[in-house]
mmCIF file of C-alpha atoms in Angstrom:
data_model
loop_
_atom_site.group_PDB
_atom_site.id
_atom_site.type_symbol
_atom_site.label_atom_id
_atom_site.label_comp_id
_atom_site.label_asym_id
_atom_site.label_seq_id
_atom_site.Cartn_x
_atom_site.Cartn_y
_atom_site.Cartn_z
ATOM 1 C CA UNK E 940 106.784 -56.585 226.580
ATOM 2 C CA UNK E 941 108.371 -53.152 226.853
ATOM 3 C CA UNK E 942 106.153 -50.096 227.011
ATOM 4 C CA UNK E 943 107.418 -47.473 224.592
ATOM 5 C CA UNK E 944 105.983 -44.383 226.275
ATOM 6 C CA UNK E 945 102.980 -43.583 228.489
ATOM 7 C CA UNK E 946 100.662 -43.334 225.458
ATOM 8 C CA UNK E 947 102.042 -46.440 223.797
ATOM 9 C CA UNK E 948 101.631 -50.146 224.296
ATOM 10 C CA UNK E 949 103.779 -53.216 223.868
ATOM 11 C CA UNK E 950 104.897 -54.381 220.454
ATOM 12 C CA UNK E 951 102.703 -57.498 220.674
ATOM 13 C CA UNK E 952 99.615 -55.273 220.825
ATOM 14 C CA UNK E 953 100.963 -53.241 217.897
ATOM 15 C CA UNK E 954 101.319 -56.455 215.891
ATOM 16 C CA UNK E 955 97.783 -57.504 216.694
ATOM 17 C CA UNK E 956 96.460 -54.048 215.734
ATOM 18 C CA UNK E 957 98.155 -54.378 212.366
ATOM 19 C CA UNK E 958 95.832 -57.187 211.347
ATOM 20 C CA UNK E 959 92.509 -55.279 211.535
ATOM 21 C CA UNK E 960 94.115 -51.860 210.881
ATOM 22 C CA UNK E 961 91.749 -50.935 208.010
ATOM 23 C CA UNK E 962 88.503 -52.262 209.459
ATOM 24 C CA UNK E 963 87.135 -48.957 210.780
ATOM 25 C CA UNK E 964 88.303 -47.006 207.743
ATOM 26 C CA UNK E 965 86.782 -49.540 205.344
ATOM 27 C CA UNK E 966 83.862 -50.823 207.432
ATOM 28 C CA UNK E 967 82.701 -47.674 209.190
ATOM 29 C CA UNK E 968 82.501 -46.397 212.749
ATOM 30 C CA UNK E 969 80.126 -49.156 213.851
ATOM 31 C CA UNK E 970 83.093 -51.583 213.727
ATOM 32 C CA UNK E 971 84.803 -49.906 216.702
ATOM 33 C CA UNK E 972 82.756 -51.612 219.461
ATOM 34 C CA UNK E 973 83.337 -54.986 217.831
ATOM 35 C CA UNK E 974 87.092 -54.366 217.841
ATOM 36 C CA UNK E 975 86.981 -53.326 221.499
ATOM 37 C CA UNK E 976 85.058 -56.459 222.440
ATOM 38 C CA UNK E 977 87.226 -58.877 220.467
ATOM 39 C CA UNK E 978 90.688 -57.331 220.851
ATOM 40 C CA UNK E 979 90.506 -54.853 223.727
ATOM 41 C CA UNK E 980 90.828 -51.105 224.040
ATOM 42 C CA UNK E 981 94.542 -50.860 223.236
ATOM 43 C CA UNK E 982 94.161 -52.564 219.846
ATOM 44 C CA UNK E 983 90.970 -50.623 219.021
ATOM 45 C CA UNK E 984 92.658 -47.326 219.906
ATOM 46 C CA UNK E 985 95.540 -48.046 217.518
ATOM 47 C CA UNK E 986 93.158 -49.061 214.731
ATOM 48 C CA UNK E 987 91.235 -45.809 215.199
ATOM 49 C CA UNK E 988 94.482 -43.834 215.026
ATOM 50 C CA UNK E 989 95.340 -45.591 211.757
ATOM 51 C CA UNK E 990 91.987 -44.721 210.162
ATOM 52 C CA UNK E 991 91.824 -41.710 207.886
ATOM 53 C CA UNK E 992 88.017 -41.747 208.061
ATOM 54 C CA UNK E 993 85.432 -43.540 210.160
ATOM 55 C CA UNK E 994 82.099 -42.834 208.489
ATOM 56 C CA UNK E 995 78.816 -43.900 209.994
ATOM 57 C CA UNK E 996 76.371 -45.822 207.815
ATOM 58 C CA UNK E 997 75.286 -43.727 204.878
ATOM 59 C CA UNK E 998 77.914 -41.016 205.403
ATOM 60 C CA UNK E 999 80.359 -40.207 202.660
ATOM 61 C CA UNK E 1000 84.062 -40.037 203.388
ATOM 62 C CA UNK E 1001 85.668 -36.658 202.680
ATOM 63 C CA UNK E 1002 87.489 -36.458 199.334
ATOM 64 C CA UNK E 1003 90.769 -38.375 199.079
ATOM 65 C CA UNK E 1004 93.138 -35.351 199.213
ATOM 66 C CA UNK E 1005 91.443 -33.913 202.303
ATOM 67 C CA UNK E 1006 91.477 -37.274 204.122
ATOM 68 C CA UNK E 1007 95.093 -37.979 203.302
ATOM 69 C CA UNK E 1008 96.345 -34.503 204.261
ATOM 70 C CA UNK E 1009 94.499 -34.715 207.574
ATOM 71 C CA UNK E 1010 95.989 -38.163 208.175
ATOM 72 C CA UNK E 1011 99.537 -36.971 207.441
ATOM 73 C CA UNK E 1012 98.969 -34.018 209.793
ATOM 74 C CA UNK E 1013 97.757 -36.445 212.483
ATOM 75 C CA UNK E 1014 100.832 -38.640 212.014
ATOM 76 C CA UNK E 1015 103.094 -35.599 212.203
ATOM 77 C CA UNK E 1016 101.572 -34.074 215.338
ATOM 78 C CA UNK E 1017 99.671 -36.513 217.514
ATOM 79 C CA UNK E 1018 99.940 -40.161 216.472
ATOM 80 C CA UNK E 1019 101.428 -42.552 218.998
ATOM 81 C CA UNK E 1020 104.531 -44.537 218.146
ATOM 82 C CA UNK E 1021 102.257 -47.583 218.044
ATOM 83 C CA UNK E 1022 100.090 -46.063 215.312
ATOM 84 C CA UNK E 1023 103.213 -44.953 213.432
ATOM 85 C CA UNK E 1024 104.551 -48.515 213.477
ATOM 86 C CA UNK E 1025 101.304 -49.947 212.113
ATOM 87 C CA UNK E 1026 101.165 -47.206 209.485
ATOM 88 C CA UNK E 1027 104.769 -47.858 208.467
ATOM 89 C CA UNK E 1028 104.037 -51.563 207.952
ATOM 90 C CA UNK E 1029 100.816 -50.803 206.061
ATOM 91 C CA UNK E 1030 102.365 -48.246 203.717
ATOM 92 C CA UNK E 1031 105.434 -50.433 203.205
ATOM 93 C CA UNK E 1032 103.164 -53.284 202.104
ATOM 94 C CA UNK E 1033 101.174 -50.951 199.845
ATOM 95 C CA UNK E 1034 104.311 -49.451 198.295
ATOM 96 C CA UNK E 1035 105.737 -52.925 197.627
ATOM 97 C CA UNK E 1036 102.493 -53.931 195.914
ATOM 98 C CA UNK E 1037 102.457 -50.717 193.884
ATOM 99 C CA UNK E 1038 106.072 -51.211 192.816
ATOM 100 C CA UNK E 1039 105.270 -54.785 191.787
ATOM 101 C CA UNK E 1040 102.291 -53.594 189.762
ATOM 102 C CA UNK E 1041 104.402 -50.937 188.063
ATOM 103 C CA UNK E 1042 107.078 -53.458 187.151
ATOM 104 C CA UNK E 1043 104.484 -55.673 185.471
ATOM 105 C CA UNK E 1044 102.524 -52.890 183.741
ATOM 106 C CA UNK E 1045 102.734 -52.063 180.054
ATOM 107 C CA UNK E 1046 104.142 -49.630 179.365
ATOM 108 C CA UNK E 1047 106.443 -50.206 182.330
ATOM 109 C CA UNK E 1048 105.752 -47.756 185.134
ATOM 110 C CA UNK E 1049 102.057 -47.196 184.334
ATOM 111 C CA UNK E 1050 99.959 -46.840 187.474
ATOM 112 C CA UNK E 1051 96.847 -48.977 187.783
ATOM 113 C CA UNK E 1052 93.502 -47.254 188.389
ATOM 114 C CA UNK E 1053 93.382 -45.976 191.951
ATOM 115 C CA UNK E 1054 91.552 -43.487 194.148
ATOM 116 C CA UNK E 1055 94.160 -40.878 193.270
ATOM 117 C CA UNK E 1056 96.427 -40.069 190.349
ATOM 118 C CA UNK E 1057 100.018 -41.251 190.579
ATOM 119 C CA UNK E 1058 101.268 -37.772 191.538
ATOM 120 C CA UNK E 1059 98.898 -37.722 194.523
ATOM 121 C CA UNK E 1060 99.843 -41.280 195.488
ATOM 122 C CA UNK E 1061 103.545 -40.465 195.307
ATOM 123 C CA UNK E 1062 102.974 -37.341 197.399
ATOM 124 C CA UNK E 1063 101.125 -39.421 200.011
ATOM 125 C CA UNK E 1064 103.783 -42.146 200.179
ATOM 126 C CA UNK E 1065 106.491 -39.473 200.437
ATOM 127 C CA UNK E 1066 104.656 -37.492 203.138
ATOM 128 C CA UNK E 1067 104.020 -40.588 205.271
ATOM 129 C CA UNK E 1068 107.592 -41.758 204.753
ATOM 130 C CA UNK E 1069 108.957 -38.370 205.800
ATOM 131 C CA UNK E 1070 106.925 -38.378 209.023
ATOM 132 C CA UNK E 1071 107.881 -41.940 209.939
ATOM 133 C CA UNK E 1072 111.548 -41.326 209.174
ATOM 134 C CA UNK E 1073 111.532 -38.214 211.346
ATOM 135 C CA UNK E 1074 109.477 -39.580 214.246
ATOM 136 C CA UNK E 1075 110.865 -43.137 214.240
ATOM 137 C CA UNK E 1076 114.412 -42.658 212.926
ATOM 138 C CA UNK E 1077 115.486 -46.214 213.855
ATOM 139 C CA UNK E 1078 112.524 -47.884 212.118
ATOM 140 C CA UNK E 1079 113.617 -50.445 209.537
ATOM 141 C CA UNK E 1080 110.155 -50.334 207.976
ATOM 142 C CA UNK E 1081 110.460 -46.553 207.733
ATOM 143 C CA UNK E 1082 113.867 -46.801 206.049
ATOM 144 C CA UNK E 1083 112.617 -49.406 203.591
ATOM 145 C CA UNK E 1084 109.532 -47.306 202.847
ATOM 146 C CA UNK E 1085 111.771 -44.320 202.075
ATOM 147 C CA UNK E 1086 113.782 -46.465 199.638
ATOM 148 C CA UNK E 1087 110.630 -47.750 197.943
ATOM 149 C CA UNK E 1088 109.234 -44.233 197.583
ATOM 150 C CA UNK E 1089 112.455 -43.268 195.799
ATOM 151 C CA UNK E 1090 112.120 -46.289 193.487
ATOM 152 C CA UNK E 1091 108.472 -45.461 192.756
ATOM 153 C CA UNK E 1092 109.383 -41.897 191.983
ATOM 154 C CA UNK E 1093 112.198 -42.884 189.624
ATOM 155 C CA UNK E 1094 110.097 -45.523 187.865
ATOM 156 C CA UNK E 1095 107.277 -43.098 187.111
ATOM 157 C CA UNK E 1096 108.030 -39.919 185.207
ATOM 158 C CA UNK E 1097 111.695 -39.968 186.176
ATOM 159 C CA UNK E 1098 110.938 -38.643 189.676
ATOM 160 C CA UNK E 1099 108.681 -36.213 191.479
#
């Protein structure tokens, strides 16, 4: 497996990290040692990079807009290519699901209840897409995400 850069790992490890990518964000910081034990440090490091919050038991996550802006800033400035690849796959999956939901909603294009309003969600998809497109210009997942963000934008309110 080819190493992408000194801070990155092989694509097989990236693929493995994609499976538990939300476990720290959704389960809390106490999940990290379990990931390290079961999957190794490289996978755990990627999962941590893909987490917009890692609260300890009883802690509240910061508000959605603050978490998402910090995550976009992290992707823009310090995320490894490995974390960008996992994020691209995650957001591509989420955008596909959102587009499917919008196509089935009545009236067509109505967003389902979510942690953020549709304007915030569109902003987030667009911001992540922009970073991935810039940092991984040859990424097929990044290109497809950009296309889906355009479709989402056009389907809801005629665009951003």
